[in-house]
Amino acid sequence: MPNPYNPQEIEPKWQARWEANGLYRSVIDHSKPKFYALTMLPYPSGDIHIGHWYAMAPSDVRARFKRMQGYNVLFPMGFDAFGLPAENAAIQRGIHPKTWTLANIKREQQQLRSMGMMIDWEREAISCLPGYYRWTEWFFLKLYEMGLAYRKKAPVDYCPNCKTTLAREQVIGEDHICERCGTPVFKKDLEQWFWRITNYADELLDFSKIDWPDKIRLAQTNWIQRSEGAEVTFGISDEKLVMSNQKLVIRNEKTVIEEQEPIPPHQSPTTDYSLPITDYSITVFTTRPDTLWGATFMVLSPEHPLVERITKPEYREAVQAYKMQAARQSEIERMSTEKEKTGVFTGAYAINPVNDARIPIWIADYVLITYGTGAIMAVPAHDDRDFAFAVKFGLPIIPVINRVDGLAKSFVMGGTTKSGLLDALTEAGIDFIRESGATFVRLNVEQVDRYAGIVQGHLEPGCWTEIVGARWLFVFEDAIIPFDSIEAEEKIMTRCKALNPEVAKYRTVMEMLWSLPFYRDTLFHAEYGTMINSGPFSGTPGDVAKQRVTEWLAERGRGKATVNYRLRDWLISRQRYWGAPIPIVYCDKCGVVPVPYEDLPVLLPDDVDFMPTGESPLKYHEGFLHTTCPKCGGPATRETDTMDTFVCSSWYQYAYLSPYYREGEPAHSDSIPWDTEEAKYWLPVDTYTGGAEHAVMHLLYTRFFTKALRDAGIVNFDEPMLQLRNQGTILGEPRCGDCVEVTGTWEGAAFRAEGITVYSFKDQATWPPAERGATLVRGEVMDRDDVSLKVQTSEAGELTVVLIDEDMPVAIPGKEKGGTAKDILYHLDVEKMSKSKKNVVAPDELVAQYGADTVRAYLMFGWRWEQGGPWDSQGIEGVVRWVNRVWNIVTEPATPTAGETVSGRELLRAMHFAIKSITEDLENFGFNTVIARLMEYTNTLSKAKSAHYGSPLWDEAISNLLLLVAPVAPHIAEELWAFLGKPYSIHQQAWPAWDPAMLVEDEIEIPVQINGKMRGRVTVPADAGEDAIKAAALADANVQRHLEGQQVLKVIVPNKKLVSIVAKGK
RNA sequence: GGGGCGGUGGCGAAAUGGCAGACGCACCGGUCUUAAAAACCGAGGGACUUACGUCCGUGUGGGUUCGAAUCCCACCCGCCCUACCA
């Protein structure tokens, strides 16, 4: 009698043996092709959760598969070990971050081992160890040497909770909250270190060398957001504004560095930008130079350096107040989603370079100092933001681009026209709607002139109407005035005000038109179209307008074509202790001095006192802070900021090659931070797997890093990871809440609890019925917060609010020590797993119960890997049964069964089909169908067992089963392989091959369709010709029945897969 | 507001121009058992039919095709990302 399957026994046994044999050591072997399979490294928070398993297990399966296919596979693991949670633990619990982190790592290593992954632990890399982070520091020096690292004072995002600055990528959403803790960030002016990722903006937009998901490529493309447009310089009207004639730099630093260290030719232009500005000009960036004639005002960002200089004395107070408010606003939580435009006039005017119009200069917070030049030309007729601003503040709006759809509208108020208008319109074929006396007219552009004539002829004395959209005309009794310029606007408004005193409340034509809802969707558009009202450029077609205007500006020195990016340089400074030190010292004499390569690492001191405020203890550590200047030997202080942890993870794929390379030996400028032999063999990464949430952070940073390393001559390729695949997220399992029976009293509409009895959500069948009485309330808990439960007290879904005392003791079934009201579970639809919701799946418990092999297989089987979905605790049973069936098929002798048998031929076919489909699906990350095909094959083997047990064919069939199972369930496969007496280890065997000839069936069943409907099936020999198939199909009884009284027009046999008959009644 | 992904039995899902629902979960029936569990076998999209079969069915409506879950157009719903980027 063979042993029953006992994963708790065999799994640790084989894990120990594999480890002892070094089965998963990856060493260079030039006789084999290499395969570098990488999966994102965890942050050591203390627990490997089910999400890690979901990400890693299928990646491990695929790495094992590649190995059996004959590749020399590198599948390493490490820990992203610097970061805030460790430091917070230090502050809250008095544990040193290093102690906390290393203890977590130890525990997680055990958990990872229990998964049976083929990790080469000798290549483990932990980013918080000096052997690792000295190279992180080395890269800083290298980038500094290359001019890619620079320090500047800038308004940067600061998280008050994490007490540190953040990179732009780490601030999320409309509310600008911290990526880690969700606290709203605010802008702080600080001296910070930046890495010039923007130098690579264009190259980062090129994905031609990598096979990455569209989703990630799109996210990066949108993040970088390249915009082609022009810089246009506007003069400032009539004032002596600037005290000196020095070059005015809009966004400082950049020019200085450019002059000192010219950018190497392969590097792309940057978003940092400066122009020599005369005393009397402002430069803007626009993507729409073709709309210049419609620029009726300018807006500067409140932080723009010119604001101080141009503001007229009488506006100074208002401008200052607005600047203060704008600065403070980012500190206040942005509660309202309402985004009413705000701004103030500076009193100054600019000169539009195309028509010398004098246009007002405003400041407004909708213009961002961080994008473009921090100043815009406002073209309200063709930009929704400018339009909203102009309407609000009564600024003129002049259309300068024709509508492409040719739509025009006209509103005729009741009583403004004589009778007969409607008949005339009908006769002219013009569309209109009558409603409560008014006429709403829709026209196409060709009808406009005709309509204008008709309506003018019908106007009552002292009345007018207008046409908007494709054409802009004001129709008065005595004149038709085109609305085409600021002058026309004045003329029109004067007339209208004279005719109707009501109009006096409107400052501009557009404001007046905006008051009519009928017009609103026609007043502005942002499409390209033929230029109008643009002086000599009127009539220029939309497809060339932008280019022609740009050329014209360039010829006159008033602008030039420019590319702008949204991407910012990467802010890497963090005001925290637990990170890699920035190897820079500040000397009174020599200024900013890099630590010499030879002196690395700058070690993080262990003996530090953590401030309850979270302030970095490095600032107060005398031994760390004070040092000598490497240049002059004088006193100097160290940089106390550390690097963003994303710096550490930008190069970890290289750290695995030779972890802690040459620790103890001095490094040099020309060192290579890893073993070049290893690098030459293994790099780049062939397949990278992990979550998509890092699309514009880690995944962008690491590409940048590799390109910088390439330019430093350290690597010789452009992209770090050739293929990327993202897994989805496993969400919490939907479940009911507990049922509670509450005694107490009513307090108004709410019920005050005095005693609570809990019926577990697991025993729904035994719940007493819901009830709402004078002293008793009973039902399922639908929601819970600190002070109340929402209890469903009727079938219909009626909810009763039960007030509870947070610490009220409550007996919870299955909870020995007794809990509090907080432990009551509430109803949960699909949500992310979180400890507070008590819907977290603990993988260790699953492994203890089912074994790692089963958990691995279930994680592959249950979901589309790239999609994920809610956890289902029942679904795993199917996999449990399958794994047991595999065990029994191999270990139990055959018993004669009555059921159907399988011929040798069929068994062979099933085997080759399984090999083929599993091979293909593993290659393509189709993990769920891999398990499905394994189950199918196992089912076939069950049926075939009694007939074939003991035969060579049977041996081949089950050997192949185990080989196919090996990557998925490595322990059981190894155990059964040994049971069969085959040589150790199954994981060193070759992946089975399939023979296409074996897949061919003797007979094939072909469906027959008549007019697209299934009408029968015929069985023919596999080698039957088309004519034979047609004949068989037409001979089928059911087919004949359906063809009765029909004429067969056509018979199609595509690929011998199907017969399609086209017939019709005679 | 912009962009992306998706919508197929009670549930997770297969099928990417050719027999819709493979493989599982749950449910139901059977074998075994004193009984239950486990295990094994079996039915099952809906409607009509004793059955053979027929009609309807992949969010909705249209189209292309001998043939559409799959391709095209319009719409509805859900989820995710992004957000005043000039």
PDB file of N, CA, C and O (backbone and C1' of nucleotides) in Angstrom, chain A residues 861 882 910 913-919 921 926-940 961 964, chain B residues 14-15 22-23:
ATOM      1  N   PHE A 861      -3.932  28.639 -11.930  1.00  0.00           N
ATOM      2  CA  PHE A 861      -5.159  28.148 -12.552  1.00  0.00           C
ATOM      3  C   PHE A 861      -6.351  29.084 -12.387  1.00  0.00           C
ATOM      4  O   PHE A 861      -7.213  29.180 -13.254  1.00  0.00           O
ATOM      5  N   TRP A 882      -6.845  17.418  -8.219  1.00  0.00           N
ATOM      6  CA  TRP A 882      -5.974  17.096  -9.345  1.00  0.00           C
ATOM      7  C   TRP A 882      -4.612  16.601  -8.859  1.00  0.00           C
ATOM      8  O   TRP A 882      -4.098  15.578  -9.343  1.00  0.00           O
ATOM      9  N   ALA A 910      -2.969  12.111 -26.957  1.00  0.00           N
ATOM     10  CA  ALA A 910      -3.228  12.986 -25.806  1.00  0.00           C
ATOM     11  C   ALA A 910      -1.911  13.478 -25.216  1.00  0.00           C
ATOM     12  O   ALA A 910      -1.776  14.646 -24.831  1.00  0.00           O
ATOM     13  N   PHE A 913      -0.331  16.021 -27.532  1.00  0.00           N
ATOM     14  CA  PHE A 913      -1.112  17.251 -27.500  1.00  0.00           C
ATOM     15  C   PHE A 913      -0.815  18.032 -26.213  1.00  0.00           C
ATOM     16  O   PHE A 913      -0.654  19.256 -26.232  1.00  0.00           O
ATOM     17  N   ALA A 914      -0.728  17.290 -25.096  1.00  0.00           N
ATOM     18  CA  ALA A 914      -0.436  17.950 -23.815  1.00  0.00           C
ATOM     19  C   ALA A 914       0.933  18.641 -23.886  1.00  0.00           C
ATOM     20  O   ALA A 914       1.074  19.801 -23.482  1.00  0.00           O
ATOM     21  N   ILE A 915       1.918  17.934 -24.387  1.00  0.00           N
ATOM     22  CA  ILE A 915       3.259  18.521 -24.461  1.00  0.00           C
ATOM     23  C   ILE A 915       3.235  19.793 -25.298  1.00  0.00           C
ATOM     24  O   ILE A 915       3.746  20.840 -24.905  1.00  0.00           O
ATOM     25  N   LYS A 916       2.588  19.696 -26.449  1.00  0.00           N
ATOM     26  CA  LYS A 916       2.558  20.840 -27.356  1.00  0.00           C
ATOM     27  C   LYS A 916       1.867  22.042 -26.715  1.00  0.00           C
ATOM     28  O   LYS A 916       2.406  23.146 -26.646  1.00  0.00           O
ATOM     29  N   SER A 917       0.649  21.813 -26.206  1.00  0.00           N
ATOM     30  CA  SER A 917      -0.108  22.975 -25.723  1.00  0.00           C
ATOM     31  C   SER A 917       0.512  23.555 -24.459  1.00  0.00           C
ATOM     32  O   SER A 917       0.526  24.773 -24.266  1.00  0.00           O
ATOM     33  N   ILE A 918       1.051  22.705 -23.593  1.00  0.00           N
ATOM     34  CA  ILE A 918       1.649  23.217 -22.365  1.00  0.00           C
ATOM     35  C   ILE A 918       2.924  24.004 -22.675  1.00  0.00           C
ATOM     36  O   ILE A 918       3.169  25.064 -22.105  1.00  0.00           O
ATOM     37  N   THR A 919       3.694  23.499 -23.611  1.00  0.00           N
ATOM     38  CA  THR A 919       4.904  24.220 -24.021  1.00  0.00           C
ATOM     39  C   THR A 919       4.544  25.613 -24.537  1.00  0.00           C
ATOM     40  O   THR A 919       5.123  26.617 -24.121  1.00  0.00           O
ATOM     41  N   ASP A 921       1.752  27.349 -24.105  1.00  0.00           N
ATOM     42  CA  ASP A 921       1.107  28.218 -23.128  1.00  0.00           C
ATOM     43  C   ASP A 921       2.103  28.751 -22.103  1.00  0.00           C
ATOM     44  O   ASP A 921       1.990  29.895 -21.664  1.00  0.00           O
ATOM     45  N   GLY A 926       0.407  31.841 -20.548  1.00  0.00           N
ATOM     46  CA  GLY A 926      -0.983  31.388 -20.404  1.00  0.00           C
ATOM     47  C   GLY A 926      -1.066  30.341 -19.309  1.00  0.00           C
ATOM     48  O   GLY A 926      -1.351  29.168 -19.556  1.00  0.00           O
ATOM     49  N   PHE A 927      -0.842  30.775 -18.080  1.00  0.00           N
ATOM     50  CA  PHE A 927      -0.666  29.825 -16.985  1.00  0.00           C
ATOM     51  C   PHE A 927      -1.939  29.059 -16.643  1.00  0.00           C
ATOM     52  O   PHE A 927      -1.885  27.891 -16.261  1.00  0.00           O
ATOM     53  N   ASN A 928      -3.114  29.705 -16.766  1.00  0.00           N
ATOM     54  CA  ASN A 928      -4.341  28.999 -16.392  1.00  0.00           C
ATOM     55  C   ASN A 928      -4.617  27.823 -17.319  1.00  0.00           C
ATOM     56  O   ASN A 928      -5.049  26.768 -16.876  1.00  0.00           O
ATOM     57  N   THR A 929      -4.331  27.987 -18.599  1.00  0.00           N
ATOM     58  CA  THR A 929      -4.589  26.879 -19.522  1.00  0.00           C
ATOM     59  C   THR A 929      -3.515  25.798 -19.411  1.00  0.00           C
ATOM     60  O   THR A 929      -3.763  24.654 -19.784  1.00  0.00           O
ATOM     61  N   VAL A 930      -2.348  26.153 -18.891  1.00  0.00           N
ATOM     62  CA  VAL A 930      -1.341  25.121 -18.632  1.00  0.00           C
ATOM     63  C   VAL A 930      -1.922  24.088 -17.662  1.00  0.00           C
ATOM     64  O   VAL A 930      -1.855  22.878 -17.894  1.00  0.00           O
ATOM     65  N   ILE A 931      -2.534  24.576 -16.591  1.00  0.00           N
ATOM     66  CA  ILE A 931      -3.095  23.656 -15.594  1.00  0.00           C
ATOM     67  C   ILE A 931      -4.293  22.911 -16.191  1.00  0.00           C
ATOM     68  O   ILE A 931      -4.464  21.706 -15.954  1.00  0.00           O
ATOM     69  N   ALA A 932      -5.102  23.622 -16.982  1.00  0.00           N
ATOM     70  CA  ALA A 932      -6.263  22.964 -17.601  1.00  0.00           C
ATOM     71  C   ALA A 932      -5.813  21.795 -18.479  1.00  0.00           C
ATOM     72  O   ALA A 932      -6.395  20.710 -18.425  1.00  0.00           O
ATOM     73  N   ARG A 933      -4.756  22.011 -19.276  1.00  0.00           N
ATOM     74  CA  ARG A 933      -4.268  20.941 -20.152  1.00  0.00           C
ATOM     75  C   ARG A 933      -3.670  19.797 -19.337  1.00  0.00           C
ATOM     76  O   ARG A 933      -3.805  18.628 -19.694  1.00  0.00           O
ATOM     77  N   LEU A 934      -3.023  20.143 -18.220  1.00  0.00           N
ATOM     78  CA  LEU A 934      -2.484  19.090 -17.349  1.00  0.00           C
ATOM     79  C   LEU A 934      -3.622  18.262 -16.755  1.00  0.00           C
ATOM     80  O   LEU A 934      -3.529  17.040 -16.650  1.00  0.00           O
ATOM     81  N   MET A 935      -4.699  18.933 -16.376  1.00  0.00           N
ATOM     82  CA  MET A 935      -5.854  18.216 -15.827  1.00  0.00           C
ATOM     83  C   MET A 935      -6.459  17.292 -16.876  1.00  0.00           C
ATOM     84  O   MET A 935      -6.813  16.146 -16.579  1.00  0.00           O
ATOM     85  N   GLU A 936      -6.586  17.804 -18.080  1.00  0.00           N
ATOM     86  CA  GLU A 936      -7.143  16.993 -19.160  1.00  0.00           C
ATOM     87  C   GLU A 936      -6.300  15.747 -19.386  1.00  0.00           C
ATOM     88  O   GLU A 936      -6.815  14.633 -19.502  1.00  0.00           O
ATOM     89  N   TYR A 937      -5.000  15.974 -19.425  1.00  0.00           N
ATOM     90  CA  TYR A 937      -4.093  14.854 -19.671  1.00  0.00           C
ATOM     91  C   TYR A 937      -4.190  13.848 -18.527  1.00  0.00           C
ATOM     92  O   TYR A 937      -4.223  12.627 -18.753  1.00  0.00           O
ATOM     93  N   THR A 938      -4.289  14.373 -17.311  1.00  0.00           N
ATOM     94  CA  THR A 938      -4.420  13.492 -16.156  1.00  0.00           C
ATOM     95  C   THR A 938      -5.724  12.698 -16.240  1.00  0.00           C
ATOM     96  O   THR A 938      -5.752  11.495 -15.949  1.00  0.00           O
ATOM     97  N   ASN A 939      -6.795  13.343 -16.658  1.00  0.00           N
ATOM     98  CA  ASN A 939      -8.064  12.631 -16.816  1.00  0.00           C
ATOM     99  C   ASN A 939      -7.952  11.504 -17.835  1.00  0.00           C
ATOM    100  O   ASN A 939      -8.487  10.420 -17.640  1.00  0.00           O
ATOM    101  N   THR A 940      -7.261  11.792 -18.937  1.00  0.00           N
ATOM    102  CA  THR A 940      -7.067  10.753 -19.952  1.00  0.00           C
ATOM    103  C   THR A 940      -6.263   9.587 -19.379  1.00  0.00           C
ATOM    104  O   THR A 940      -6.591   8.416 -19.609  1.00  0.00           O
ATOM    105  N   LEU A 961       4.131  13.030 -18.000  1.00  0.00           N
ATOM    106  CA  LEU A 961       3.249  13.770 -17.099  1.00  0.00           C
ATOM    107  C   LEU A 961       4.096  14.455 -16.022  1.00  0.00           C
ATOM    108  O   LEU A 961       3.947  15.648 -15.763  1.00  0.00           O
ATOM    109  N   LEU A 964       6.078  17.358 -17.290  1.00  0.00           N
ATOM    110  CA  LEU A 964       5.248  18.535 -17.540  1.00  0.00           C
ATOM    111  C   LEU A 964       4.819  19.186 -16.231  1.00  0.00           C
ATOM    112  O   LEU A 964       4.622  20.393 -16.153  1.00  0.00           O
TER     113      LEU A 964
ATOM    114  P     A B  14      -9.274  32.957 -19.809  1.00  0.00           P
ATOM    115  O5'   A B  14      -9.221  31.504 -20.411  1.00  0.00           O
ATOM    116  C5'   A B  14     -10.080  31.198 -21.442  1.00  0.00           C
ATOM    117  C4'   A B  14      -9.859  29.799 -21.865  1.00  0.00           C
ATOM    118  C3'   A B  14      -9.791  29.728 -23.375  1.00  0.00           C
ATOM    119  O3'   A B  14      -8.474  29.598 -23.787  1.00  0.00           O
ATOM    120  C1'   A B  14     -11.661  28.514 -22.574  1.00  0.00           C
ATOM    121  P     A B  15      -7.926  30.681 -24.822  1.00  0.00           P
ATOM    122  O5'   A B  15      -8.909  30.517 -26.084  1.00  0.00           O
ATOM    123  C5'   A B  15      -8.789  29.344 -26.879  1.00  0.00           C
ATOM    124  C4'   A B  15     -10.024  29.167 -27.717  1.00  0.00           C
ATOM    125  C3'   A B  15     -10.304  30.287 -28.711  1.00  0.00           C
ATOM    126  O3'   A B  15      -9.571  30.067 -29.894  1.00  0.00           O
ATOM    127  C1'   A B  15     -12.290  29.662 -27.572  1.00  0.00           C
ATOM    128  P     A B  22     -17.376  23.298 -20.930  1.00  0.00           P
ATOM    129  O5'   A B  22     -16.066  22.421 -21.199  1.00  0.00           O
ATOM    130  C5'   A B  22     -15.843  21.828 -22.478  1.00  0.00           C
ATOM    131  C4'   A B  22     -14.368  21.857 -22.814  1.00  0.00           C
ATOM    132  C3'   A B  22     -13.428  21.494 -21.664  1.00  0.00           C
ATOM    133  O3'   A B  22     -13.297  20.097 -21.533  1.00  0.00           O
ATOM    134  C1'   A B  22     -12.655  23.441 -22.731  1.00  0.00           C
ATOM    135  P     C B  23     -13.539  19.358 -20.168  1.00  0.00           P
ATOM    136  O5'   C B  23     -12.493  20.103 -19.218  1.00  0.00           O
ATOM    137  C5'   C B  23     -11.103  19.906 -19.372  1.00  0.00           C
ATOM    138  C4'   C B  23     -10.368  20.783 -18.396  1.00  0.00           C
ATOM    139  C3'   C B  23     -10.930  20.731 -16.984  1.00  0.00           C
ATOM    140  O3'   C B  23     -10.395  19.618 -16.301  1.00  0.00           O
ATOM    141  C1'   C B  23     -10.647  22.982 -17.611  1.00  0.00           C
TER     142        C B  23
END
